[in-house]
Structures are given as C-alpha cells and as structure tokens.
Amino acid sequence: MSNAAHRVLWTALALLLVAAGGVALALNLGLLPGVEPGDVILGAGLRRAWRLAAPWSALAAAAAGLLAAAGGLWLLRRELRAARGAWHGTLARPGRRGRTRLAAAPLARALERDLTGDPRVRRARVVLTGDPPRPDLWVRVEIAADARTAGLREHVGTAIRRYADTAGCRPAHLDVTARLDAAPGPVHVAASGRIVPRETSWLRPDRRGSRGP
C-alpha cells in the first residue's frame, strides 16, 4: 500500500470509531429521537435468542473480540514496520541479457552525496519506501543559513533526475523538504529564490513522479 492509501485507511478507521462512540454517547444521554436514557436498545427477540444460545453466545462474542484485536495488532505491526523501514531491498531490472540488481541503501547514499556536492547543502537525508519497481522517495536537505538559493532548486532537481536515470525507475511519490541549518523550522524556497519561512514542503512535484521538480 502507498502512503496515501495508509492515510486513507487510518482516517476511515478513526472516523468509524468516532462515529460509533458518538452514537453510543447519544443513546446513553437520550439525544436520539424516540430514545430515553435507560431504555433497552436491543429488541426482546434478540435478547431471548442471546439467552437461549448461552453460553455459546458469550463465547462467540469473545471470539469475535479476539479476532478484532488480533486484526488490529496485525495492522498496527504492519504500519509500524513500514514506518521504521526505509527500503533496504534491491531494485531488480530484467533485461534480454540478464538481470541487474541495485541495492537500495547505496543508491540512497549516492543521492545524499550528490545533493551535498553543492556547498550550500550542509546535510541531506534520503529514504526509500514502497515497492521496488515504483518506490517512494523522501528527500530532506539542510541549507546553510547564509546561502543564496538561486539555482539550488535546479541542483536538487538535477540530482534527483540523475538518481532516477541511474536506478532505472521513476519514483511513484517524491517529497522534498528543505530546512535552514540555523532556522527553527522548515522553509519554502520559491521559484525566484526568495526564502519564505515556516513552510513544510519544497519542490513538491506531481505525485506520479513522471517529471523532475
């Protein structure tokens, strides 16, 4: 799943839980029309069936709760593992004369070195996530506080395009964030080279990654 799909999934789960809690609170307070506080919500037939099925009804409810808890733990584990893991696999590109494998970690370090080749870039951090054929590329650069930003956008864009040509793939999602080395928060570098403080993203291209920033 992509990062956008993960965000949609967790947003949907959160909204579902909030809606369930809101309905339960409204029932308890008697805010719903036709419902008074203390009213029995379940019908008499359902309560009778529950009692007749005892103790299996309680066991079935407990089993359903355990399955829901196990599913939640599995999903949380997958999410945490995806968040921890930068992409440490290999990028395989089959060809008519064989298969080429490129390790992800050296490629990320190579892009970091390429980005810091400009003396205005103090540090760079590159993280690869997602599926190998179309990885998600996350780049963070720290710029010297007294540096001129004219041409810096082109430097970063050229380095990313060079990385894409070397790896033989285009990122499915590209996110580049710039931060002043001595500033308290991220900055936005406008096309004119003017620094605008307290923006969170920089050089954000189209999500398909079909062209450079």
mmCIF file of C-alpha atoms in Angstrom:
data_model
loop_
_atom_site.group_PDB
_atom_site.id
_atom_site.type_symbol
_atom_site.label_atom_id
_atom_site.label_comp_id
_atom_site.label_asym_id
_atom_site.label_seq_id
_atom_site.Cartn_x
_atom_site.Cartn_y
_atom_site.Cartn_z
ATOM 1 C CA MET A 1 0.000 0.000 0.000
ATOM 2 C CA SER A 2 1.144 3.519 -0.737
ATOM 3 C CA ASN A 3 1.462 6.159 1.962
ATOM 4 C CA ALA A 4 -1.698 7.855 0.691
ATOM 5 C CA ALA A 5 -3.606 4.564 0.970
ATOM 6 C CA HIS A 6 -2.335 4.111 4.528
ATOM 7 C CA ARG A 7 -3.526 7.594 5.457
ATOM 8 C CA VAL A 8 -6.948 6.928 3.936
ATOM 9 C CA LEU A 9 -7.208 3.599 5.780
ATOM 10 C CA TRP A 10 -6.371 5.057 9.186
ATOM 11 C CA THR A 11 -8.605 8.073 8.596
ATOM 12 C CA ALA A 12 -11.529 5.769 7.762
ATOM 13 C CA LEU A 13 -10.896 3.659 10.881
ATOM 14 C CA ALA A 14 -10.690 6.768 13.056
ATOM 15 C CA LEU A 15 -13.935 8.168 11.648
ATOM 16 C CA LEU A 16 -15.655 4.807 12.182
ATOM 17 C CA LEU A 17 -14.571 4.682 15.825
ATOM 18 C CA VAL A 18 -15.596 8.300 16.409
ATOM 19 C CA ALA A 19 -18.997 7.645 14.827
ATOM 20 C CA ALA A 20 -19.546 4.533 16.953
ATOM 21 C CA GLY A 21 -18.574 6.401 20.112
ATOM 22 C CA GLY A 22 -20.826 9.325 19.195
ATOM 23 C CA VAL A 23 -23.823 7.066 18.629
ATOM 24 C CA ALA A 24 -23.231 5.249 21.926
ATOM 25 C CA LEU A 25 -22.950 8.563 23.790
ATOM 26 C CA ALA A 26 -26.100 9.910 22.155
ATOM 27 C CA LEU A 27 -28.016 6.756 23.112
ATOM 28 C CA ASN A 28 -26.784 6.961 26.687
ATOM 29 C CA LEU A 29 -27.819 10.606 27.003
ATOM 30 C CA GLY A 30 -31.134 10.118 25.230
ATOM 31 C CA LEU A 31 -30.294 12.603 22.492
ATOM 32 C CA LEU A 32 -31.682 10.479 19.680
ATOM 33 C CA PRO A 33 -35.394 10.906 18.877
ATOM 34 C CA GLY A 34 -37.592 8.254 20.451
ATOM 35 C CA VAL A 35 -34.883 7.080 22.848
ATOM 36 C CA GLU A 36 -34.854 7.923 26.539
ATOM 37 C CA PRO A 37 -31.948 7.417 28.954
ATOM 38 C CA GLY A 38 -32.148 3.917 30.398
ATOM 39 C CA ASP A 39 -34.173 2.484 27.508
ATOM 40 C CA VAL A 40 -33.273 -1.026 26.351
ATOM 41 C CA ILE A 41 -31.989 -0.730 22.805
ATOM 42 C CA LEU A 42 -31.918 -4.411 21.863
ATOM 43 C CA GLY A 43 -35.232 -5.986 20.972
ATOM 44 C CA ALA A 44 -36.881 -8.656 23.081
ATOM 45 C CA GLY A 45 -36.376 -11.293 20.378
ATOM 46 C CA LEU A 46 -32.646 -10.658 20.210
ATOM 47 C CA ARG A 47 -32.301 -10.787 23.989
ATOM 48 C CA ARG A 48 -34.263 -14.046 24.091
ATOM 49 C CA ALA A 49 -32.062 -15.593 21.392
ATOM 50 C CA TRP A 50 -28.951 -14.489 23.272
ATOM 51 C CA ARG A 51 -30.138 -16.180 26.467
ATOM 52 C CA LEU A 52 -31.149 -19.364 24.661
ATOM 53 C CA ALA A 53 -27.730 -19.618 22.999
ATOM 54 C CA ALA A 54 -25.848 -19.223 26.283
ATOM 55 C CA PRO A 55 -23.026 -19.977 26.932
ATOM 56 C CA TRP A 56 -22.171 -20.166 23.221
ATOM 57 C CA SER A 57 -23.334 -16.617 22.584
ATOM 58 C CA ALA A 58 -20.822 -15.251 25.091
ATOM 59 C CA LEU A 59 -18.067 -17.450 23.637
ATOM 60 C CA ALA A 60 -18.898 -16.252 20.118
ATOM 61 C CA ALA A 61 -18.750 -12.617 21.249
ATOM 62 C CA ALA A 62 -15.407 -13.238 22.960
ATOM 63 C CA ALA A 63 -14.036 -14.946 19.844
ATOM 64 C CA ALA A 64 -15.173 -12.041 17.672
ATOM 65 C CA GLY A 65 -13.464 -9.613 20.042
ATOM 66 C CA LEU A 66 -10.238 -11.618 19.970
ATOM 67 C CA LEU A 67 -10.290 -11.744 16.168
ATOM 68 C CA ALA A 68 -10.830 -7.990 16.011
ATOM 69 C CA ALA A 69 -7.975 -7.412 18.473
ATOM 70 C CA ALA A 70 -5.662 -9.739 16.530
ATOM 71 C CA GLY A 71 -6.534 -7.964 13.289
ATOM 72 C CA GLY A 72 -5.835 -4.590 14.876
ATOM 73 C CA LEU A 73 -2.475 -5.751 16.247
ATOM 74 C CA TRP A 74 -1.510 -7.202 12.871
ATOM 75 C CA LEU A 75 -2.413 -3.963 11.109
ATOM 76 C CA LEU A 76 -0.548 -1.872 13.692
ATOM 77 C CA ARG A 77 2.528 -4.094 13.365
ATOM 78 C CA ARG A 78 2.498 -3.730 9.590
ATOM 79 C CA GLU A 79 2.147 0.044 9.883
ATOM 80 C CA LEU A 80 4.986 0.370 12.390
ATOM 81 C CA ARG A 81 7.235 -1.876 10.330
ATOM 82 C CA ALA A 82 6.537 0.210 7.223
ATOM 83 C CA ALA A 83 7.236 3.429 9.139
ATOM 84 C CA ARG A 84 10.533 2.106 10.543
ATOM 85 C CA GLY A 85 11.795 0.719 7.375
ATOM 86 C CA ALA A 86 13.409 2.555 4.876
ATOM 87 C CA TRP A 87 13.554 0.398 1.824
ATOM 88 C CA HIS A 88 16.533 -1.931 2.244
ATOM 89 C CA GLY A 89 15.825 -4.336 -0.603
ATOM 90 C CA THR A 90 17.218 -4.492 -4.103
ATOM 91 C CA LEU A 91 15.942 -2.966 -7.295
ATOM 92 C CA ALA A 92 15.823 -5.646 -9.986
ATOM 93 C CA ARG A 93 15.520 -4.695 -13.629
ATOM 94 C CA PRO A 94 15.261 -7.672 -16.010
ATOM 95 C CA GLY A 95 16.721 -7.412 -19.468
ATOM 96 C CA ARG A 96 17.249 -9.554 -22.517
ATOM 97 C CA ARG A 97 20.788 -10.390 -21.404
ATOM 98 C CA GLY A 98 20.199 -10.953 -17.729
ATOM 99 C CA ARG A 99 19.082 -9.169 -14.599
ATOM 100 C CA THR A 100 20.662 -6.186 -12.870
ATOM 101 C CA ARG A 101 20.306 -5.791 -9.120
ATOM 102 C CA LEU A 102 20.965 -2.487 -7.360
ATOM 103 C CA ALA A 103 20.992 -2.251 -3.571
ATOM 104 C CA ALA A 104 18.732 0.495 -2.254
ATOM 105 C CA ALA A 105 20.976 1.720 0.578
ATOM 106 C CA PRO A 106 23.994 2.577 -1.645
ATOM 107 C CA LEU A 107 21.661 4.344 -4.075
ATOM 108 C CA ALA A 108 20.251 6.464 -1.251
ATOM 109 C CA ARG A 109 23.754 7.301 -0.012
ATOM 110 C CA ALA A 110 24.821 8.168 -3.552
ATOM 111 C CA LEU A 111 21.938 10.624 -3.872
ATOM 112 C CA GLU A 112 22.845 12.134 -0.496
ATOM 113 C CA ARG A 113 26.444 12.640 -1.652
ATOM 114 C CA ASP A 114 25.209 14.121 -4.913
ATOM 115 C CA LEU A 115 22.968 16.570 -3.065
ATOM 116 C CA THR A 116 25.733 17.640 -0.671
ATOM 117 C CA GLY A 117 28.051 18.242 -3.619
ATOM 118 C CA ASP A 118 26.778 21.810 -3.553
ATOM 119 C CA PRO A 119 28.466 23.632 -0.628
ATOM 120 C CA ARG A 120 25.178 25.353 0.203
ATOM 121 C CA VAL A 121 23.677 21.986 1.208
ATOM 122 C CA ARG A 122 25.067 21.099 4.633
ATOM 123 C CA ARG A 123 23.330 17.754 5.050
ATOM 124 C CA ALA A 124 20.959 15.549 3.088
ATOM 125 C CA ARG A 125 18.802 12.599 4.098
ATOM 126 C CA VAL A 126 17.223 10.224 1.576
ATOM 127 C CA VAL A 127 14.707 7.489 2.444
ATOM 128 C CA LEU A 128 13.257 4.915 0.063
ATOM 129 C CA THR A 129 9.952 3.222 0.856
ATOM 130 C CA GLY A 130 7.292 1.359 -1.081
ATOM 131 C CA ASP A 131 7.571 -1.250 -3.799
ATOM 132 C CA PRO A 132 10.875 -1.647 -5.687
ATOM 133 C CA PRO A 133 9.536 -1.014 -9.224
ATOM 134 C CA ARG A 134 7.977 2.333 -8.214
ATOM 135 C CA PRO A 135 9.485 3.381 -4.878
ATOM 136 C CA ASP A 136 8.506 6.418 -2.837
ATOM 137 C CA LEU A 137 11.408 8.861 -2.496
ATOM 138 C CA TRP A 138 11.669 11.141 0.544
ATOM 139 C CA VAL A 139 14.419 13.768 0.491
ATOM 140 C CA ARG A 140 15.370 16.264 3.191
ATOM 141 C CA VAL A 141 18.129 18.827 2.713
ATOM 142 C CA GLU A 142 19.558 21.276 5.235
ATOM 143 C CA ILE A 143 20.747 24.527 3.691
ATOM 144 C CA ALA A 144 23.358 26.884 5.104
ATOM 145 C CA ALA A 145 21.608 29.838 6.714
ATOM 146 C CA ASP A 146 23.634 32.412 4.770
ATOM 147 C CA ALA A 147 23.420 30.618 1.421
ATOM 148 C CA ARG A 148 21.911 32.123 -1.699
ATOM 149 C CA THR A 149 19.125 29.924 -3.012
ATOM 150 C CA ALA A 150 19.365 30.937 -6.663
ATOM 151 C CA GLY A 151 19.952 27.769 -8.666
ATOM 152 C CA LEU A 152 19.505 25.476 -5.664
ATOM 153 C CA ARG A 153 16.195 24.164 -6.951
ATOM 154 C CA GLU A 154 17.851 23.187 -10.232
ATOM 155 C CA HIS A 155 20.704 21.478 -8.348
ATOM 156 C CA VAL A 156 18.289 19.302 -6.361
ATOM 157 C CA GLY A 157 16.161 18.561 -9.427
ATOM 158 C CA THR A 158 19.204 17.530 -11.462
ATOM 159 C CA ALA A 159 20.437 15.242 -8.675
ATOM 160 C CA ILE A 160 17.046 13.538 -8.416
ATOM 161 C CA ARG A 161 16.788 13.065 -12.178
ATOM 162 C CA ARG A 162 20.310 11.645 -12.206
ATOM 163 C CA TYR A 163 19.312 9.225 -9.456
ATOM 164 C CA ALA A 164 16.216 8.136 -11.414
ATOM 165 C CA ASP A 165 18.309 7.520 -14.530
ATOM 166 C CA THR A 166 20.895 5.529 -12.551
ATOM 167 C CA ALA A 167 18.308 3.400 -10.747
ATOM 168 C CA GLY A 168 16.304 2.899 -13.925
ATOM 169 C CA CYS A 169 12.981 3.773 -12.299
ATOM 170 C CA ARG A 170 10.746 6.730 -11.589
ATOM 171 C CA PRO A 171 9.527 7.329 -8.027
ATOM 172 C CA ALA A 172 5.815 6.807 -7.553
ATOM 173 C CA HIS A 173 5.880 9.637 -4.989
ATOM 174 C CA LEU A 174 8.523 12.313 -4.492
ATOM 175 C CA ASP A 175 8.643 14.558 -1.428
ATOM 176 C CA VAL A 176 11.466 17.070 -0.939
ATOM 177 C CA THR A 177 11.745 19.149 2.240
ATOM 178 C CA ALA A 178 14.286 21.934 2.785
ATOM 179 C CA ARG A 179 15.350 23.330 6.143
ATOM 180 C CA LEU A 180 17.677 26.180 7.016
ATOM 181 C CA ASP A 181 20.575 24.865 9.086
ATOM 182 C CA ALA A 182 20.191 27.574 11.749
ATOM 183 C CA ALA A 183 16.406 28.070 11.486
ATOM 184 C CA PRO A 184 13.812 26.689 13.943
ATOM 185 C CA GLY A 185 11.529 25.312 11.244
ATOM 186 C CA PRO A 186 11.383 24.248 7.590
ATOM 187 C CA VAL A 187 11.457 26.872 4.869
ATOM 188 C CA HIS A 188 9.935 27.155 1.438
ATOM 189 C CA VAL A 189 12.238 28.142 -1.379
ATOM 190 C CA ALA A 190 10.226 29.959 -4.014
ATOM 191 C CA ALA A 191 10.995 29.778 -7.707
ATOM 192 C CA SER A 192 12.512 33.267 -7.539
ATOM 193 C CA GLY A 193 14.991 32.155 -4.870
ATOM 194 C CA ARG A 194 13.273 34.065 -2.056
ATOM 195 C CA ILE A 195 13.112 32.221 1.286
ATOM 196 C CA VAL A 196 9.656 32.054 2.867
ATOM 197 C CA PRO A 197 9.793 30.666 6.474
ATOM 198 C CA ARG A 198 7.643 28.037 8.148
ATOM 199 C CA GLU A 199 6.515 26.112 5.099
ATOM 200 C CA THR A 200 6.632 22.342 5.410
ATOM 201 C CA SER A 201 7.431 21.207 1.890
ATOM 202 C CA TRP A 202 9.567 22.184 -1.018
ATOM 203 C CA LEU A 203 9.834 21.210 -4.650
ATOM 204 C CA ARG A 204 6.692 19.090 -4.438
ATOM 205 C CA PRO A 205 6.160 17.683 -7.962
ATOM 206 C CA ASP A 206 3.258 15.712 -9.331
ATOM 207 C CA ARG A 207 2.671 12.516 -7.375
ATOM 208 C CA ARG A 208 3.227 10.297 -10.377
ATOM 209 C CA GLY A 209 6.888 11.223 -10.445
ATOM 210 C CA SER A 210 6.810 11.437 -14.251
ATOM 211 C CA ARG A 211 8.984 14.534 -14.342
ATOM 212 C CA GLY A 212 11.546 16.185 -12.145
ATOM 213 C CA PRO A 213 10.894 19.104 -9.797
#
